[in-house]
mmCIF file of C-alpha atoms in Angstrom:
data_model
loop_
_atom_site.group_PDB
_atom_site.id
_atom_site.type_symbol
_atom_site.label_atom_id
_atom_site.label_comp_id
_atom_site.label_asym_id
_atom_site.label_seq_id
_atom_site.Cartn_x
_atom_site.Cartn_y
_atom_site.Cartn_z
ATOM 1 C CA UNK A 1 -55.788 -142.743 -68.195
ATOM 2 C CA UNK A 2 -57.276 -143.831 -71.525
ATOM 3 C CA UNK A 3 -57.414 -141.076 -74.132
ATOM 4 C CA UNK A 4 -58.103 -140.685 -77.810
ATOM 5 C CA UNK A 5 -56.149 -138.701 -80.336
ATOM 6 C CA UNK A 6 -57.671 -137.507 -83.555
ATOM 7 C CA UNK A 7 -55.248 -138.156 -86.394
ATOM 8 C CA UNK A 8 -57.214 -136.867 -89.324
ATOM 9 C CA UNK A 9 -57.712 -133.065 -88.908
ATOM 10 C CA UNK A 10 -54.050 -132.556 -89.776
ATOM 11 C CA UNK A 11 -54.823 -133.532 -93.366
ATOM 12 C CA UNK A 12 -58.061 -131.543 -93.618
ATOM 13 C CA UNK A 13 -58.505 -128.117 -95.180
ATOM 14 C CA UNK A 14 -58.023 -125.372 -92.600
ATOM 15 C CA UNK A 15 -61.735 -124.465 -92.315
ATOM 16 C CA UNK A 16 -62.856 -128.047 -91.704
ATOM 17 C CA UNK A 17 -60.034 -128.841 -89.258
ATOM 18 C CA UNK A 18 -60.645 -125.769 -87.126
ATOM 19 C CA UNK A 19 -64.368 -126.420 -87.076
ATOM 20 C CA UNK A 20 -63.815 -130.004 -86.009
ATOM 21 C CA UNK A 21 -61.500 -128.981 -83.163
ATOM 22 C CA UNK A 22 -63.767 -126.166 -81.965
ATOM 23 C CA UNK A 23 -66.927 -128.287 -81.913
ATOM 24 C CA UNK A 24 -65.522 -131.729 -81.283
ATOM 25 C CA UNK A 25 -68.649 -133.101 -79.630
ATOM 26 C CA UNK A 26 -70.909 -132.341 -82.580
ATOM 27 C CA UNK A 27 -68.488 -131.881 -85.451
ATOM 28 C CA UNK A 28 -69.338 -135.081 -87.290
ATOM 29 C CA UNK A 29 -73.018 -134.232 -87.387
ATOM 30 C CA UNK A 30 -72.442 -130.723 -88.754
ATOM 31 C CA UNK A 31 -69.832 -131.436 -91.409
ATOM 32 C CA UNK A 32 -71.163 -131.062 -94.933
ATOM 33 C CA UNK A 33 -72.429 -134.323 -96.329
ATOM 34 C CA UNK A 34 -73.832 -135.529 -99.628
ATOM 35 C CA UNK A 35 -76.569 -138.150 -99.751
ATOM 36 C CA UNK A 36 -75.976 -139.039 -96.131
ATOM 37 C CA UNK A 37 -72.247 -139.727 -96.667
ATOM 38 C CA UNK A 38 -69.171 -137.925 -95.536
ATOM 39 C CA UNK A 39 -67.529 -136.024 -98.376
ATOM 40 C CA UNK A 40 -64.573 -137.868 -99.935
ATOM 41 C CA UNK A 41 -62.142 -135.182 -98.791
ATOM 42 C CA UNK A 42 -62.844 -136.094 -95.127
ATOM 43 C CA UNK A 43 -62.186 -139.689 -94.120
ATOM 44 C CA UNK A 44 -62.208 -139.723 -90.309
ATOM 45 C CA UNK A 45 -60.309 -142.299 -88.323
ATOM 46 C CA UNK A 46 -61.942 -144.243 -85.500
ATOM 47 C CA UNK A 47 -60.530 -141.762 -82.987
ATOM 48 C CA UNK A 48 -62.690 -138.988 -84.367
ATOM 49 C CA UNK A 49 -65.824 -140.733 -83.168
ATOM 50 C CA UNK A 50 -64.638 -140.554 -79.526
ATOM 51 C CA UNK A 51 -66.544 -137.515 -78.347
ATOM 52 C CA UNK A 52 -65.757 -135.428 -75.273
ATOM 53 C CA UNK A 53 -68.679 -137.159 -73.594
ATOM 54 C CA UNK A 54 -66.987 -140.536 -74.108
ATOM 55 C CA UNK A 55 -63.766 -139.206 -72.634
ATOM 56 C CA UNK A 56 -65.593 -137.663 -69.672
ATOM 57 C CA UNK A 57 -67.320 -140.974 -68.958
ATOM 58 C CA UNK A 58 -63.975 -142.792 -69.173
ATOM 59 C CA UNK A 59 -62.346 -140.321 -66.778
ATOM 60 C CA UNK A 60 -65.262 -140.585 -64.361
ATOM 61 C CA UNK A 61 -65.057 -144.385 -64.396
ATOM 62 C CA UNK A 62 -61.308 -144.308 -63.756
ATOM 63 C CA UNK A 63 -61.720 -141.756 -60.953
ATOM 64 C CA UNK A 64 -64.436 -143.857 -59.362
ATOM 65 C CA UNK A 65 -62.214 -146.936 -59.646
ATOM 66 C CA UNK A 66 -59.368 -145.080 -57.942
ATOM 67 C CA UNK A 67 -61.646 -143.902 -55.120
ATOM 68 C CA UNK A 68 -63.043 -147.404 -54.663
ATOM 69 C CA UNK A 69 -59.503 -148.777 -54.481
ATOM 70 C CA UNK A 70 -58.531 -146.304 -51.755
ATOM 71 C CA UNK A 71 -61.721 -146.954 -49.818
ATOM 72 C CA UNK A 72 -61.162 -150.690 -50.074
ATOM 73 C CA UNK A 73 -57.581 -150.323 -48.853
ATOM 74 C CA UNK A 74 -58.637 -148.193 -45.883
ATOM 75 C CA UNK A 75 -61.495 -150.518 -44.912
ATOM 76 C CA UNK A 76 -59.415 -153.677 -45.219
ATOM 77 C CA UNK A 77 -56.575 -152.105 -43.265
ATOM 78 C CA UNK A 78 -58.890 -151.075 -40.464
ATOM 79 C CA UNK A 79 -60.091 -154.666 -40.215
ATOM 80 C CA UNK A 80 -56.596 -156.165 -40.425
ATOM 81 C CA UNK A 81 -54.918 -153.740 -38.062
ATOM 82 C CA UNK A 82 -57.503 -154.229 -35.348
ATOM 83 C CA UNK A 83 -57.062 -158.008 -35.460
ATOM 84 C CA UNK A 84 -54.548 -160.236 -33.723
ATOM 85 C CA UNK A 85 -51.169 -158.918 -32.633
ATOM 86 C CA UNK A 86 -48.195 -160.658 -34.310
ATOM 87 C CA UNK A 87 -46.908 -163.646 -32.355
ATOM 88 C CA UNK A 88 -43.953 -163.279 -30.047
ATOM 89 C CA UNK A 89 -40.960 -165.271 -31.198
ATOM 90 C CA UNK A 90 -39.144 -167.651 -28.894
ATOM 91 C CA UNK A 91 -35.973 -165.588 -28.957
ATOM 92 C CA UNK A 92 -37.515 -162.480 -27.385
ATOM 93 C CA UNK A 93 -34.759 -160.370 -25.898
ATOM 94 C CA UNK A 94 -36.352 -159.756 -22.498
ATOM 95 C CA UNK A 95 -38.779 -161.531 -20.208
ATOM 96 C CA UNK A 96 -41.211 -158.626 -20.291
ATOM 97 C CA UNK A 97 -41.386 -158.418 -24.077
ATOM 98 C CA UNK A 98 -45.127 -159.122 -24.185
ATOM 99 C CA UNK A 99 -45.661 -155.741 -22.514
ATOM 100 C CA UNK A 100 -44.761 -154.075 -25.814
ATOM 101 C CA UNK A 101 -47.991 -155.056 -27.554
ATOM 102 C CA UNK A 102 -51.652 -154.543 -26.811
ATOM 103 C CA UNK A 103 -53.598 -157.685 -27.640
ATOM 104 C CA UNK A 104 -57.059 -156.245 -26.924
ATOM 105 C CA UNK A 105 -58.394 -152.880 -28.202
ATOM 106 C CA UNK A 106 -58.436 -150.346 -25.380
ATOM 107 C CA UNK A 107 -59.302 -147.169 -27.282
ATOM 108 C CA UNK A 108 -61.490 -145.872 -30.078
ATOM 109 C CA UNK A 109 -59.234 -145.392 -33.069
ATOM 110 C CA UNK A 110 -58.970 -143.864 -36.528
ATOM 111 C CA UNK A 111 -56.854 -145.212 -39.365
ATOM 112 C CA UNK A 112 -53.924 -143.406 -40.988
ATOM 113 C CA UNK A 113 -52.964 -144.672 -44.456
ATOM 114 C CA UNK A 114 -49.935 -143.112 -46.138
ATOM 115 C CA UNK A 115 -49.821 -144.199 -49.797
ATOM 116 C CA UNK A 116 -46.703 -142.110 -50.493
ATOM 117 C CA UNK A 117 -44.639 -144.247 -48.109
ATOM 118 C CA UNK A 118 -46.959 -147.299 -48.107
ATOM 119 C CA UNK A 119 -47.684 -147.875 -44.419
ATOM 120 C CA UNK A 120 -50.658 -147.587 -42.080
ATOM 121 C CA UNK A 121 -51.509 -147.520 -38.394
ATOM 122 C CA UNK A 122 -54.365 -146.826 -35.988
ATOM 123 C CA UNK A 123 -54.195 -143.854 -33.629
ATOM 124 C CA UNK A 124 -56.429 -143.383 -30.568
ATOM 125 C CA UNK A 125 -59.219 -140.824 -30.555
ATOM 126 C CA UNK A 126 -60.899 -141.715 -27.241
ATOM 127 C CA UNK A 127 -60.286 -144.106 -24.361
ATOM 128 C CA UNK A 128 -61.300 -144.944 -20.826
ATOM 129 C CA UNK A 129 -58.535 -143.778 -18.500
ATOM 130 C CA UNK A 130 -58.810 -144.470 -14.778
ATOM 131 C CA UNK A 131 -62.536 -145.057 -15.178
ATOM 132 C CA UNK A 132 -63.177 -141.727 -16.916
ATOM 133 C CA UNK A 133 -63.650 -140.828 -20.610
ATOM 134 C CA UNK A 134 -60.479 -139.469 -22.185
ATOM 135 C CA UNK A 135 -60.418 -137.674 -25.543
ATOM 136 C CA UNK A 136 -57.260 -137.202 -27.563
ATOM 137 C CA UNK A 137 -56.750 -133.829 -29.280
ATOM 138 C CA UNK A 138 -54.527 -134.592 -32.251
ATOM 139 C CA UNK A 139 -53.043 -132.048 -34.612
ATOM 140 C CA UNK A 140 -51.398 -133.343 -37.774
ATOM 141 C CA UNK A 141 -48.190 -131.364 -37.546
ATOM 142 C CA UNK A 142 -46.633 -133.038 -40.586
ATOM 143 C CA UNK A 143 -48.727 -134.483 -43.386
ATOM 144 C CA UNK A 144 -47.315 -137.541 -45.181
ATOM 145 C CA UNK A 145 -44.553 -136.581 -47.599
ATOM 146 C CA UNK A 146 -41.773 -138.226 -49.571
ATOM 147 C CA UNK A 147 -38.469 -139.002 -47.910
ATOM 148 C CA UNK A 148 -36.482 -136.500 -50.004
ATOM 149 C CA UNK A 149 -38.530 -133.542 -48.727
ATOM 150 C CA UNK A 150 -39.070 -134.757 -45.141
ATOM 151 C CA UNK A 151 -37.643 -133.032 -42.059
ATOM 152 C CA UNK A 152 -34.308 -134.505 -40.888
ATOM 153 C CA UNK A 153 -33.992 -135.660 -37.289
ATOM 154 C CA UNK A 154 -30.209 -135.267 -37.073
ATOM 155 C CA UNK A 155 -27.477 -133.173 -38.686
ATOM 156 C CA UNK A 156 -26.539 -136.020 -41.042
ATOM 157 C CA UNK A 157 -30.182 -136.119 -42.343
ATOM 158 C CA UNK A 158 -30.217 -139.923 -42.455
ATOM 159 C CA UNK A 159 -33.361 -140.344 -40.372
ATOM 160 C CA UNK A 160 -36.307 -138.150 -41.453
ATOM 161 C CA UNK A 161 -39.877 -137.636 -40.244
ATOM 162 C CA UNK A 162 -42.316 -138.460 -43.051
ATOM 163 C CA UNK A 163 -45.454 -137.810 -40.964
ATOM 164 C CA UNK A 164 -46.338 -136.702 -37.431
ATOM 165 C CA UNK A 165 -49.309 -135.919 -35.215
ATOM 166 C CA UNK A 166 -49.197 -134.223 -31.805
ATOM 167 C CA UNK A 167 -51.554 -133.896 -28.866
ATOM 168 C CA UNK A 168 -50.230 -130.724 -27.219
ATOM 169 C CA UNK A 169 -52.614 -130.868 -24.288
ATOM 170 C CA UNK A 170 -51.457 -134.325 -23.213
ATOM 171 C CA UNK A 171 -47.868 -134.022 -24.451
ATOM 172 C CA UNK A 172 -48.244 -136.947 -26.874
ATOM 173 C CA UNK A 173 -46.391 -137.472 -30.147
ATOM 174 C CA UNK A 174 -46.908 -140.163 -32.799
ATOM 175 C CA UNK A 175 -44.470 -139.960 -35.696
ATOM 176 C CA UNK A 176 -43.212 -142.096 -38.555
ATOM 177 C CA UNK A 177 -39.595 -141.765 -39.659
ATOM 178 C CA UNK A 178 -37.584 -143.371 -42.451
ATOM 179 C CA UNK A 179 -33.842 -143.866 -42.758
ATOM 180 C CA UNK A 180 -31.158 -146.303 -43.846
ATOM 181 C CA UNK A 181 -29.824 -148.944 -41.416
ATOM 182 C CA UNK A 182 -26.875 -147.978 -39.247
ATOM 183 C CA UNK A 183 -24.396 -150.812 -39.724
ATOM 184 C CA UNK A 184 -22.409 -149.687 -36.730
ATOM 185 C CA UNK A 185 -24.996 -151.701 -34.782
ATOM 186 C CA UNK A 186 -26.373 -154.040 -37.431
ATOM 187 C CA UNK A 187 -23.453 -156.293 -38.297
ATOM 188 C CA UNK A 188 -25.287 -158.372 -40.899
ATOM 189 C CA UNK A 189 -27.042 -157.408 -44.120
ATOM 190 C CA UNK A 190 -29.580 -160.202 -43.545
ATOM 191 C CA UNK A 191 -32.635 -158.832 -41.725
ATOM 192 C CA UNK A 192 -33.392 -162.275 -40.318
ATOM 193 C CA UNK A 193 -30.195 -162.006 -38.259
ATOM 194 C CA UNK A 194 -31.058 -158.630 -36.754
ATOM 195 C CA UNK A 195 -31.689 -158.425 -33.027
ATOM 196 C CA UNK A 196 -34.470 -156.072 -31.924
ATOM 197 C CA UNK A 197 -32.208 -154.210 -29.500
ATOM 198 C CA UNK A 198 -29.628 -153.634 -32.238
ATOM 199 C CA UNK A 199 -32.344 -152.340 -34.570
ATOM 200 C CA UNK A 200 -33.454 -149.970 -31.817
ATOM 201 C CA UNK A 201 -29.904 -148.691 -31.388
ATOM 202 C CA UNK A 202 -29.567 -148.246 -35.155
ATOM 203 C CA UNK A 203 -32.718 -146.120 -35.372
ATOM 204 C CA UNK A 204 -32.214 -144.132 -32.178
ATOM 205 C CA UNK A 205 -28.598 -143.257 -32.933
ATOM 206 C CA UNK A 206 -29.726 -141.549 -36.146
ATOM 207 C CA UNK A 207 -32.615 -139.695 -34.466
ATOM 208 C CA UNK A 208 -30.613 -137.644 -31.976
ATOM 209 C CA UNK A 209 -30.590 -133.925 -32.793
ATOM 210 C CA UNK A 210 -27.442 -133.275 -30.747
ATOM 211 C CA UNK A 211 -24.071 -132.970 -32.460
ATOM 212 C CA UNK A 212 -22.252 -135.760 -30.688
ATOM 213 C CA UNK A 213 -20.636 -139.078 -31.405
ATOM 214 C CA UNK A 214 -22.706 -142.188 -32.065
ATOM 215 C CA UNK A 215 -21.721 -143.628 -28.697
ATOM 216 C CA UNK A 216 -22.833 -140.491 -26.859
ATOM 217 C CA UNK A 217 -26.191 -140.515 -28.616
ATOM 218 C CA UNK A 218 -26.909 -144.075 -27.562
ATOM 219 C CA UNK A 219 -25.732 -143.426 -23.986
ATOM 220 C CA UNK A 220 -28.464 -140.824 -23.416
ATOM 221 C CA UNK A 221 -31.143 -143.408 -24.260
ATOM 222 C CA UNK A 222 -32.168 -146.323 -22.027
ATOM 223 C CA UNK A 223 -33.708 -149.257 -23.920
ATOM 224 C CA UNK A 224 -36.073 -150.965 -21.476
ATOM 225 C CA UNK A 225 -37.583 -153.702 -23.570
ATOM 226 C CA UNK A 226 -37.410 -155.241 -27.044
ATOM 227 C CA UNK A 227 -38.916 -158.053 -29.064
ATOM 228 C CA UNK A 228 -39.214 -159.415 -32.598
ATOM 229 C CA UNK A 229 -42.455 -160.313 -34.361
ATOM 230 C CA UNK A 230 -43.808 -161.041 -37.811
ATOM 231 C CA UNK A 231 -46.967 -160.034 -39.690
ATOM 232 C CA UNK A 232 -47.891 -161.325 -43.129
ATOM 233 C CA UNK A 233 -44.327 -162.307 -43.964
ATOM 234 C CA UNK A 234 -42.785 -159.007 -42.816
ATOM 235 C CA UNK A 235 -40.515 -158.864 -39.767
ATOM 236 C CA UNK A 236 -41.142 -156.155 -37.151
ATOM 237 C CA UNK A 237 -38.898 -155.092 -34.274
ATOM 238 C CA UNK A 238 -40.567 -153.585 -31.177
ATOM 239 C CA UNK A 239 -38.784 -151.657 -28.458
ATOM 240 C CA UNK A 240 -39.465 -149.408 -25.465
ATOM 241 C CA UNK A 241 -37.048 -146.756 -24.231
ATOM 242 C CA UNK A 242 -36.538 -143.673 -22.042
ATOM 243 C CA UNK A 243 -34.855 -140.404 -22.991
ATOM 244 C CA UNK A 244 -33.951 -137.564 -20.667
ATOM 245 C CA UNK A 245 -35.446 -134.243 -21.725
ATOM 246 C CA UNK A 246 -35.441 -130.610 -20.676
ATOM 247 C CA UNK A 247 -37.899 -129.429 -17.997
ATOM 248 C CA UNK A 248 -41.415 -128.575 -19.153
ATOM 249 C CA UNK A 249 -44.142 -126.257 -17.878
ATOM 250 C CA UNK A 250 -45.927 -129.155 -16.180
ATOM 251 C CA UNK A 251 -42.827 -131.015 -15.072
ATOM 252 C CA UNK A 252 -39.843 -129.103 -13.731
ATOM 253 C CA UNK A 253 -36.437 -130.238 -12.544
ATOM 254 C CA UNK A 254 -33.674 -132.295 -14.116
ATOM 255 C CA UNK A 255 -35.395 -135.684 -13.841
ATOM 256 C CA UNK A 256 -37.704 -135.178 -16.849
ATOM 257 C CA UNK A 257 -37.973 -138.299 -18.974
ATOM 258 C CA UNK A 258 -39.918 -139.093 -22.102
ATOM 259 C CA UNK A 259 -41.247 -142.625 -22.341
ATOM 260 C CA UNK A 260 -41.489 -144.066 -25.842
ATOM 261 C CA UNK A 261 -42.570 -147.228 -27.566
ATOM 262 C CA UNK A 262 -41.673 -147.901 -31.197
ATOM 263 C CA UNK A 263 -41.722 -150.433 -34.009
ATOM 264 C CA UNK A 264 -39.478 -150.737 -37.059
ATOM 265 C CA UNK A 265 -39.752 -152.662 -40.336
ATOM 266 C CA UNK A 266 -37.447 -152.829 -43.361
ATOM 267 C CA UNK A 267 -38.291 -152.324 -47.047
ATOM 268 C CA UNK A 268 -36.201 -151.378 -50.080
ATOM 269 C CA UNK A 269 -33.090 -151.111 -47.903
ATOM 270 C CA UNK A 270 -34.639 -148.520 -45.530
ATOM 271 C CA UNK A 271 -36.050 -148.713 -42.007
ATOM 272 C CA UNK A 272 -39.620 -147.487 -41.441
ATOM 273 C CA UNK A 273 -40.256 -146.674 -37.774
ATOM 274 C CA UNK A 274 -43.355 -145.574 -35.879
ATOM 275 C CA UNK A 275 -42.683 -143.927 -32.515
ATOM 276 C CA UNK A 276 -45.299 -143.066 -29.864
ATOM 277 C CA UNK A 277 -44.260 -141.143 -26.757
ATOM 278 C CA UNK A 278 -45.414 -139.127 -23.765
ATOM 279 C CA UNK A 279 -43.953 -137.896 -20.484
ATOM 280 C CA UNK A 280 -42.905 -140.696 -18.171
ATOM 281 C CA UNK A 281 -45.337 -139.413 -15.522
ATOM 282 C CA UNK A 282 -48.249 -140.044 -17.937
ATOM 283 C CA UNK A 283 -47.005 -143.375 -19.232
ATOM 284 C CA UNK A 284 -48.989 -145.663 -16.941
ATOM 285 C CA UNK A 285 -52.394 -144.252 -17.884
ATOM 286 C CA UNK A 286 -51.734 -143.645 -21.598
ATOM 287 C CA UNK A 287 -49.477 -146.568 -22.518
ATOM 288 C CA UNK A 288 -52.317 -149.015 -23.401
ATOM 289 C CA UNK A 289 -53.538 -146.689 -26.162
ATOM 290 C CA UNK A 290 -49.996 -146.060 -27.420
ATOM 291 C CA UNK A 291 -49.214 -149.776 -27.425
ATOM 292 C CA UNK A 292 -52.332 -150.349 -29.497
ATOM 293 C CA UNK A 293 -51.044 -147.817 -32.040
ATOM 294 C CA UNK A 294 -47.611 -149.434 -32.232
ATOM 295 C CA UNK A 295 -49.121 -152.910 -32.522
ATOM 296 C CA UNK A 296 -51.236 -151.793 -35.491
ATOM 297 C CA UNK A 297 -48.384 -150.367 -37.562
ATOM 298 C CA UNK A 298 -47.616 -152.248 -40.759
ATOM 299 C CA UNK A 299 -46.199 -151.796 -44.236
ATOM 300 C CA UNK A 300 -48.913 -152.093 -46.884
ATOM 301 C CA UNK A 301 -48.835 -153.053 -50.579
ATOM 302 C CA UNK A 302 -47.503 -150.211 -52.690
ATOM 303 C CA UNK A 303 -49.686 -148.274 -55.151
ATOM 304 C CA UNK A 304 -48.863 -145.918 -57.999
ATOM 305 C CA UNK A 305 -48.435 -143.140 -55.421
ATOM 306 C CA UNK A 306 -45.628 -144.933 -53.566
ATOM 307 C CA UNK A 307 -42.281 -143.101 -53.679
ATOM 308 C CA UNK A 308 -39.333 -145.230 -52.472
ATOM 309 C CA UNK A 309 -36.827 -143.322 -50.307
ATOM 310 C CA UNK A 310 -34.024 -143.780 -52.826
ATOM 311 C CA UNK A 311 -35.995 -142.164 -55.684
ATOM 312 C CA UNK A 312 -35.080 -138.586 -56.695
ATOM 313 C CA UNK A 313 -33.230 -137.709 -53.445
ATOM 314 C CA UNK A 314 -32.637 -134.194 -54.793
ATOM 315 C CA UNK A 315 -36.345 -133.332 -54.932
ATOM 316 C CA UNK A 316 -37.777 -131.158 -52.164
ATOM 317 C CA UNK A 317 -41.439 -131.023 -53.300
#
């Protein structure tokens, strides 16, 4: 923010200096003058002529510029994210990989832009489900926050939730987590060599809340589908998986599964993952809207508010 600093009152007599500081906006007009000139004892620098009004106008212009920048980012993202889905590469890991993306909009959406972590996505607000209107009831359970203060997903605190929204009525969760790669599964440091299924294993192994070995964590998860895509020069890995969960009020018994679809991208040596999930019994009717959300996820250009995960890891605010 531009600002001005008056350098001259320090050399003025006490009565003139205090008067100038107390009435900065009109001080120059009220200082004693002779024949229309400033007295020789007071030779103001250019900074003295910057009144509080000038500074207020400068601050207002900068604030307006910042607001316009954010509005422009949000509007451009909404247009970009609702456009074409990234192309499927020839080395897709499974034959059904196209099922992971939603090429055509199926739901009314709103845009989420997180400038702290520099990503965005669209989440559904209404859709047509089985020929009837369906409204989503989202609650933002975790507002966007920096990696150092985010909630850990596992005892080792590698993978952390940086934002989350929940629809309790429909048992839906959309969350974004950040964490370092798990090189138990990713054998190369070159992202171009990473297989989508290995990326999925890397992320999911660090998301388990149970205290168990890495192999046990992966065993409780069934990866159904995976693919690799690219948007605007950034590589994205898409995957679909099932996890067995405890019985719920609406679904009892031991065969309770949560069906999830996710996407991961890498930046600054960390993996950014969006995960959308619901009960397996609701997957068929709600999956088009969730696929649209996953397809829209992308890393965006960083701003001054961006905080990389490796910065100030000791801070919790």
